[in-house]
mmCIF file of C-alpha atoms in Angstrom:
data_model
loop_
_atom_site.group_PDB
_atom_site.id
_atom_site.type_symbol
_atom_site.label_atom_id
_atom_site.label_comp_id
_atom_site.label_asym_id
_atom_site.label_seq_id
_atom_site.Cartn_x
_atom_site.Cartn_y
_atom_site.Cartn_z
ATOM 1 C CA UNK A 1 15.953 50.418 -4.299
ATOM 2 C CA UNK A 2 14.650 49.272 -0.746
ATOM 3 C CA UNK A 3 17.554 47.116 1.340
ATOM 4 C CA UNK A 4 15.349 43.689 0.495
ATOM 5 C CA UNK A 5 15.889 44.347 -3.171
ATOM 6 C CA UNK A 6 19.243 43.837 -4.134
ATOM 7 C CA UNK A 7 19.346 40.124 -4.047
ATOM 8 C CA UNK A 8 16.594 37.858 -3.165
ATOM 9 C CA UNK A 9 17.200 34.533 -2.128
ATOM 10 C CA UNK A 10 14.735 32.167 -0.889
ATOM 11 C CA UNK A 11 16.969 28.902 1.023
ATOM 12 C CA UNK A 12 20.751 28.190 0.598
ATOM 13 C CA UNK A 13 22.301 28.804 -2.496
ATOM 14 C CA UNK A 14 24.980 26.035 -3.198
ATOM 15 C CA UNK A 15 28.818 28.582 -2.619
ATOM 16 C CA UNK A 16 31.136 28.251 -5.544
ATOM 17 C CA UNK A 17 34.171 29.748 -5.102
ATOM 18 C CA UNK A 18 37.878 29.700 -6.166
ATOM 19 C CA UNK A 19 41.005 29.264 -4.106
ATOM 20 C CA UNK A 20 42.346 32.493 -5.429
ATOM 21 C CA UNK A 21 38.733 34.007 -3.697
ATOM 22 C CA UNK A 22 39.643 32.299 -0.371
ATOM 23 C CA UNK A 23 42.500 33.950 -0.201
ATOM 24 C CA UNK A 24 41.149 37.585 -0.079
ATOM 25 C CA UNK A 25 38.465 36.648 2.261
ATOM 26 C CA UNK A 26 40.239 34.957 4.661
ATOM 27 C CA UNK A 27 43.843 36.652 4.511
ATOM 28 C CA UNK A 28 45.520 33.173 3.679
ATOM 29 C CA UNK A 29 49.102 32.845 4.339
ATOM 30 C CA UNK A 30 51.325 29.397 3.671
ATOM 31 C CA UNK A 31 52.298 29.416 7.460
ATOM 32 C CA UNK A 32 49.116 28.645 8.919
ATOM 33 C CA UNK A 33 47.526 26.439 5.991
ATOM 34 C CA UNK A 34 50.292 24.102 5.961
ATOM 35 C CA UNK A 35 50.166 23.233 10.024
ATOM 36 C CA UNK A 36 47.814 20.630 9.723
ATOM 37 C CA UNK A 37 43.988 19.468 8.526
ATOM 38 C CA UNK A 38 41.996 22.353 7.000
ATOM 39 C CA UNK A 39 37.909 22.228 6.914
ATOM 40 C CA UNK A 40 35.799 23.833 4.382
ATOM 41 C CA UNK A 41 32.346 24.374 6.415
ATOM 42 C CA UNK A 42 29.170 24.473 4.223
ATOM 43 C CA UNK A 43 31.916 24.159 1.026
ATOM 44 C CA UNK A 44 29.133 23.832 -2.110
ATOM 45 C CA UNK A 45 30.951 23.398 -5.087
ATOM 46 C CA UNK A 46 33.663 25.690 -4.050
ATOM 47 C CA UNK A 47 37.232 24.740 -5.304
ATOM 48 C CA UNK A 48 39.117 25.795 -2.752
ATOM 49 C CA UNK A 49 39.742 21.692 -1.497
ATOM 50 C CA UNK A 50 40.700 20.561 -5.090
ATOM 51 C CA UNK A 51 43.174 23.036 -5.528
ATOM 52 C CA UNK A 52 44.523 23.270 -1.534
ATOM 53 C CA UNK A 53 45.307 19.365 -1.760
ATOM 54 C CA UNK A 54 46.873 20.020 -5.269
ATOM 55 C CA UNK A 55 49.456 22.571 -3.307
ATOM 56 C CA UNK A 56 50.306 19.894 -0.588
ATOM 57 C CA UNK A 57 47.544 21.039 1.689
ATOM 58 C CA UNK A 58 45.468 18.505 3.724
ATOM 59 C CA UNK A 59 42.099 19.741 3.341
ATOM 60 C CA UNK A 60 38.346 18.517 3.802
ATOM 61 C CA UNK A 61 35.466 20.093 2.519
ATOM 62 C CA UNK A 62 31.564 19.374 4.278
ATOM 63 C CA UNK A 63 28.495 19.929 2.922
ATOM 64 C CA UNK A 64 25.089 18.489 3.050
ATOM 65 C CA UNK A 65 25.093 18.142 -0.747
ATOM 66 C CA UNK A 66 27.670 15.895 -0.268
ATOM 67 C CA UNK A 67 24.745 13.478 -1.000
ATOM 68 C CA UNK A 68 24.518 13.850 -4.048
ATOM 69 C CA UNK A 69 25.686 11.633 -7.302
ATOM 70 C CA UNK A 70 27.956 13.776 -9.547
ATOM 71 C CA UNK A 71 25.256 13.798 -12.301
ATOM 72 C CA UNK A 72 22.995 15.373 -9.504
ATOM 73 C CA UNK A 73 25.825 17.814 -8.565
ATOM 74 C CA UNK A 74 26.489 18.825 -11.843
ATOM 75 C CA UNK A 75 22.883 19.883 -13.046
ATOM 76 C CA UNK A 76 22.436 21.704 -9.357
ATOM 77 C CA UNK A 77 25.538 23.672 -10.239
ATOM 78 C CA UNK A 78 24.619 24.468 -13.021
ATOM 79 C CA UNK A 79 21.048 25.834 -12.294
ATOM 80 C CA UNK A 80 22.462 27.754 -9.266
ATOM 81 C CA UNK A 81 24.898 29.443 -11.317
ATOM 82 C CA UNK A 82 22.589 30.839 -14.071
ATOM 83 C CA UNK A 83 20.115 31.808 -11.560
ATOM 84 C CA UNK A 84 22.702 33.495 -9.344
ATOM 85 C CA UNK A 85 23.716 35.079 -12.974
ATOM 86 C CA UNK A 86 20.350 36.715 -13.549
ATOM 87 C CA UNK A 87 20.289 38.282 -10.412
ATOM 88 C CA UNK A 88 23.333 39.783 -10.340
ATOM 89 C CA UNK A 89 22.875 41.437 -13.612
ATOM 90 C CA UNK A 90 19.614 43.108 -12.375
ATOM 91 C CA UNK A 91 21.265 44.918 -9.472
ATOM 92 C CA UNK A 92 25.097 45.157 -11.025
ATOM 93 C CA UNK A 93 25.714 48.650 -9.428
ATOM 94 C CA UNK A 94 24.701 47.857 -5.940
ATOM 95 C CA UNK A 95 27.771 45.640 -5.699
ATOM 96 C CA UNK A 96 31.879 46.501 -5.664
ATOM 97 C CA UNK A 97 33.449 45.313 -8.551
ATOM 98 C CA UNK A 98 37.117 45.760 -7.216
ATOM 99 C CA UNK A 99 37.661 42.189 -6.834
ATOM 100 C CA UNK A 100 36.085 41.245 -10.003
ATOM 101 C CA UNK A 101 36.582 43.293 -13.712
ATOM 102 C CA UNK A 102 32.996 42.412 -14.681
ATOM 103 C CA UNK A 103 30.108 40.205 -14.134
ATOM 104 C CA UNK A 104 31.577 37.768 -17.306
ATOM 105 C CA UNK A 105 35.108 37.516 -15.386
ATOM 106 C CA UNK A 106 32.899 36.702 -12.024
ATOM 107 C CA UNK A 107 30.657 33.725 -14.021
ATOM 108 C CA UNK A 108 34.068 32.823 -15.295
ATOM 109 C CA UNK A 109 35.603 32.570 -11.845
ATOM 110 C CA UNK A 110 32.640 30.282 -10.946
ATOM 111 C CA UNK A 111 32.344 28.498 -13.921
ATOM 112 C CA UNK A 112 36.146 27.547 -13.603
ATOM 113 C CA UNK A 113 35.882 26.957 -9.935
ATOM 114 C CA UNK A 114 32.758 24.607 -10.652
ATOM 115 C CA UNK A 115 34.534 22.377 -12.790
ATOM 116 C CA UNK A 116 37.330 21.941 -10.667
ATOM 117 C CA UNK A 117 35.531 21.062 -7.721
ATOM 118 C CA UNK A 118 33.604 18.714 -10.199
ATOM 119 C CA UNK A 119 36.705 16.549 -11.387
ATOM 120 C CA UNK A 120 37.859 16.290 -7.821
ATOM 121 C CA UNK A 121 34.024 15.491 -6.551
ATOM 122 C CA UNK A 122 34.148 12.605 -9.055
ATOM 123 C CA UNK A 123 36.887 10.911 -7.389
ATOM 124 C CA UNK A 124 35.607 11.497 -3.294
ATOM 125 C CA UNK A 125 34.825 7.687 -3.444
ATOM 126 C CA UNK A 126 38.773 7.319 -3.197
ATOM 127 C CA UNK A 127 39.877 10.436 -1.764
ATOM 128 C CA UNK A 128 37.484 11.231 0.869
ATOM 129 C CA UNK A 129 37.465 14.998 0.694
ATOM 130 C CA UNK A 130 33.935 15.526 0.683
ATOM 131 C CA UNK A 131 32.033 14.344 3.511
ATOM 132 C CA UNK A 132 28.141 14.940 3.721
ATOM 133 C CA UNK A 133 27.038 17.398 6.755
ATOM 134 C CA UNK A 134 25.058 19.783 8.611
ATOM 135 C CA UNK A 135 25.633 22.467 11.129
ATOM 136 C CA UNK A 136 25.336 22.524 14.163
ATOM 137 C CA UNK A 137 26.380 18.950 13.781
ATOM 138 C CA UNK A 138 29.592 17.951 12.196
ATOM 139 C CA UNK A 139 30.899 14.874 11.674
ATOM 140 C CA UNK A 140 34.348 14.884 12.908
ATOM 141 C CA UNK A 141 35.818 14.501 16.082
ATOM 142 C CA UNK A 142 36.995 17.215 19.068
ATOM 143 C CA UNK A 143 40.212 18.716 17.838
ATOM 144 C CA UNK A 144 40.531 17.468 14.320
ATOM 145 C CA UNK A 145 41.132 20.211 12.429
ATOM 146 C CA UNK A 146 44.302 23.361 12.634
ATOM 147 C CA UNK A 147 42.471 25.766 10.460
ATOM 148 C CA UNK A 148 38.638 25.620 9.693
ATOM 149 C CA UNK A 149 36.913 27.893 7.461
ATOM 150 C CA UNK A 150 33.218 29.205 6.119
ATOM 151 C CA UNK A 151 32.327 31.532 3.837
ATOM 152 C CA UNK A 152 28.921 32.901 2.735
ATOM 153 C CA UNK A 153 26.870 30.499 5.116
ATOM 154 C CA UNK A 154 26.904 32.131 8.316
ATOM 155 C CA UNK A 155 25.665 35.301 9.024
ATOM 156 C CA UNK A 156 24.615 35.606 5.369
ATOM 157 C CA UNK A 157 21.468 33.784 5.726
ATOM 158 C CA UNK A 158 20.479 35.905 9.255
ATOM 159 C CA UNK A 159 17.106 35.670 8.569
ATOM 160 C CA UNK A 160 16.937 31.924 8.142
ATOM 161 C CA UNK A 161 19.244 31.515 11.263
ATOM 162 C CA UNK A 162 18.481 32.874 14.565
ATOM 163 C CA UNK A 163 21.183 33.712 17.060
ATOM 164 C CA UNK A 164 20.864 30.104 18.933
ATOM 165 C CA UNK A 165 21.714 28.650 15.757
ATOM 166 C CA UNK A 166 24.698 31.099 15.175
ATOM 167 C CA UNK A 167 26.177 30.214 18.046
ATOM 168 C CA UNK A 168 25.648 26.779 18.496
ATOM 169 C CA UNK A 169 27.217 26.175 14.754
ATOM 170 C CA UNK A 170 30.516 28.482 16.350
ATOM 171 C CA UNK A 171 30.968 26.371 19.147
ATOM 172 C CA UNK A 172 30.671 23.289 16.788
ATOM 173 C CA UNK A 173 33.382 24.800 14.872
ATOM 174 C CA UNK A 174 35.434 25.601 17.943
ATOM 175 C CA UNK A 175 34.799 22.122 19.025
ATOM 176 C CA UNK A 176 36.445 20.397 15.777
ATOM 177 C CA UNK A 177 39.172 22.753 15.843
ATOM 178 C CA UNK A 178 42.775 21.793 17.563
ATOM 179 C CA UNK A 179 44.147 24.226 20.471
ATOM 180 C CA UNK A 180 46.191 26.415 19.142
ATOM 181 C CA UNK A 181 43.567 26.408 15.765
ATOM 182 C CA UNK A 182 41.869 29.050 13.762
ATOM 183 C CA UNK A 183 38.421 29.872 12.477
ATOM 184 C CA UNK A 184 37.748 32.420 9.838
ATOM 185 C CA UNK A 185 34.047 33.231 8.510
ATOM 186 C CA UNK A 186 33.110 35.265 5.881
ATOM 187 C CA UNK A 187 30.663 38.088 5.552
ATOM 188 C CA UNK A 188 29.115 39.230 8.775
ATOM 189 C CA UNK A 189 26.362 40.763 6.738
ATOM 190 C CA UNK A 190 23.633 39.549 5.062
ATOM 191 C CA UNK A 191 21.775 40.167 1.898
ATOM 192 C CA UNK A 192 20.469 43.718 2.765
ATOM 193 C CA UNK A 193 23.882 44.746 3.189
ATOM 194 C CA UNK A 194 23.674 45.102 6.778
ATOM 195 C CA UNK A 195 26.357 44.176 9.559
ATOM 196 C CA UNK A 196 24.619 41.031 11.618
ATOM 197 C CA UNK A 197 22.753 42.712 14.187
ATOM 198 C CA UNK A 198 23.318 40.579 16.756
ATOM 199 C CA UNK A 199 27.625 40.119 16.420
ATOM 200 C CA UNK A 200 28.345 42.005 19.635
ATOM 201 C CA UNK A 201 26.037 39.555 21.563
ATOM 202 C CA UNK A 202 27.757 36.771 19.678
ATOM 203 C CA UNK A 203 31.289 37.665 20.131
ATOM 204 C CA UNK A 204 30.301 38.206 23.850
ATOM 205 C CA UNK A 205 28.771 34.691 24.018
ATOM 206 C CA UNK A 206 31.998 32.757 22.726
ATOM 207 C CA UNK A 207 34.638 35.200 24.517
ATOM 208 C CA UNK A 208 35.823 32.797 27.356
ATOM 209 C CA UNK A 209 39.562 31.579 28.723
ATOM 210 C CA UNK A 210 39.609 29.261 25.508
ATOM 211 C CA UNK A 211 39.357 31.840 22.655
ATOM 212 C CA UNK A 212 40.008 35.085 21.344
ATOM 213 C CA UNK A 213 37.299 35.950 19.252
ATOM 214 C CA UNK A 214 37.898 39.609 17.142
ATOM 215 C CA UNK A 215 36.331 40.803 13.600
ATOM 216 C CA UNK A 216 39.157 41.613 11.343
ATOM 217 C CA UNK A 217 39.406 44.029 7.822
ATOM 218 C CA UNK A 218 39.625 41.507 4.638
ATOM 219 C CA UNK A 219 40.971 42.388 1.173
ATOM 220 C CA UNK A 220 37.915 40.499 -0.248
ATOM 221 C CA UNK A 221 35.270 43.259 -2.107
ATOM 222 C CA UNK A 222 32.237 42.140 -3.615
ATOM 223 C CA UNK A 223 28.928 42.877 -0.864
ATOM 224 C CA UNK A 224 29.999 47.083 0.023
ATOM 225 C CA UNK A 225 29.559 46.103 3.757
ATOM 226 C CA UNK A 226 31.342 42.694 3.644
ATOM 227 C CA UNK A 227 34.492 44.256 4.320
ATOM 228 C CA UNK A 228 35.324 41.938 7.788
ATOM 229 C CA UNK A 229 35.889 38.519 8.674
ATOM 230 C CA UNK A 230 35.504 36.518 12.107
ATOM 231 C CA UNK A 231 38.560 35.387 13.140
ATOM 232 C CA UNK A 232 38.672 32.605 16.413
ATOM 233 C CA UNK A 233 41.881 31.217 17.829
ATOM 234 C CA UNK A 234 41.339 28.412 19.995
ATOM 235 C CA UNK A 235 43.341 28.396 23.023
#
């Protein structure tokens, strides 16, 4: 199997992911999701907001699907989720299974996760979690947010994305984020299992007196080389 094979994806596959998930990725700990306003970046249908604000979390999810009605939402779930099925089941021994049994217990995880996010997606005309948007361009102001997060955007889609666009959707996130904040992104490969190519250019780029920028080992296993994260404290 050539490195293109394992998973083809043509655009941006809506994420759907559970809290449990998040916390393997991005080495959660209570002490630094409970010091203030926590943004999911390019969230999908991802749970991680509904169940965060069910543990006394204040947390924000933004995505540009955010547009749609929750009949819309609900049909693009589920036709992202079958087709993100099929592929997976064609390639089932590239991947590591250590964080998941089995491919059903995965679809579970998503399924659950999906439905979740839905019942809480039903009720953003009240609650305001989900707000429709785009990087580079967010739309919240400087120094809003203690702990901001994005998994399986950035990076991932490397060959969508050039560098410019990397970087300027970092420095959007940096911008957002309080002093004394964290960022955490997750993989730093893409989907021929390769390391982003340009990281050490990257990292060089948004090194500067107002953050420590560092890759650091995550628990998460799924993608064999998705075993970092991007971790950026804001000075």
């Amino acid at each position: 199997m050539s490195k293109a094979e394992f998973y083809e994806q043509v655009g941006v596959a809506m994420t759907c992911r559970s809290y449990g998930e998040y916390e393997k990725m991005f080495l959660l700990e209570d002490d630094f999701l409970k010091k203030g306003k926590i943004l999911d970046v390019a969230a999908g249908a991802s749970s991680f907001v509904a169940e965060a604000t069910k543990k006394g979390y204040d947390a924000v999810a933004v995505d540009p699907l955010y547009d749609l009605t929750v009949e819309q939402m609900t049909l693009h779930g589920q036709k992202e989720m079958k087709e993100a099925t099929e592929k997976l089941a064609k390639n089932m021994s590239f991947f590591s299974w250590d964080s998941y049994k089995n491919l059903e217990e995965h679809d579970k995880i998503r399924e659950d996760a999906f439905k979740t996010f839905l019942n809480h997606y039903k009720e953003n005309s009240i609650e305001k979690r989900f707000v429709a948007g785009t990087l580079p361009n967010l739309p919240f102001d400087d120094g809003t947010f203690s702990l901001v997060l994005c998994n399986h955007f950035l990076f991932l889609y490397q060959e969508q994305f050039d560098l410019e666009f990397h970087l300027r959707a970092i420095q959007e996130m940096i911008r957002v984020t309080k002093k004394g904040g964290m960022i955490r992104i997750y993989p730093l490969v893409g989907f021929k299992n390769e390391r982003y190519p340009y990281l050490d250019e990257l990292l060089e780029a948004l090194n500067d007196e107002n953050t420590i920028v560092k890759t650091t080992d995550t628990t998460f296993r799924f993608v064999p080389a998705a075993t970092e994260l991007l971790t950026i404290n804001k000075l």
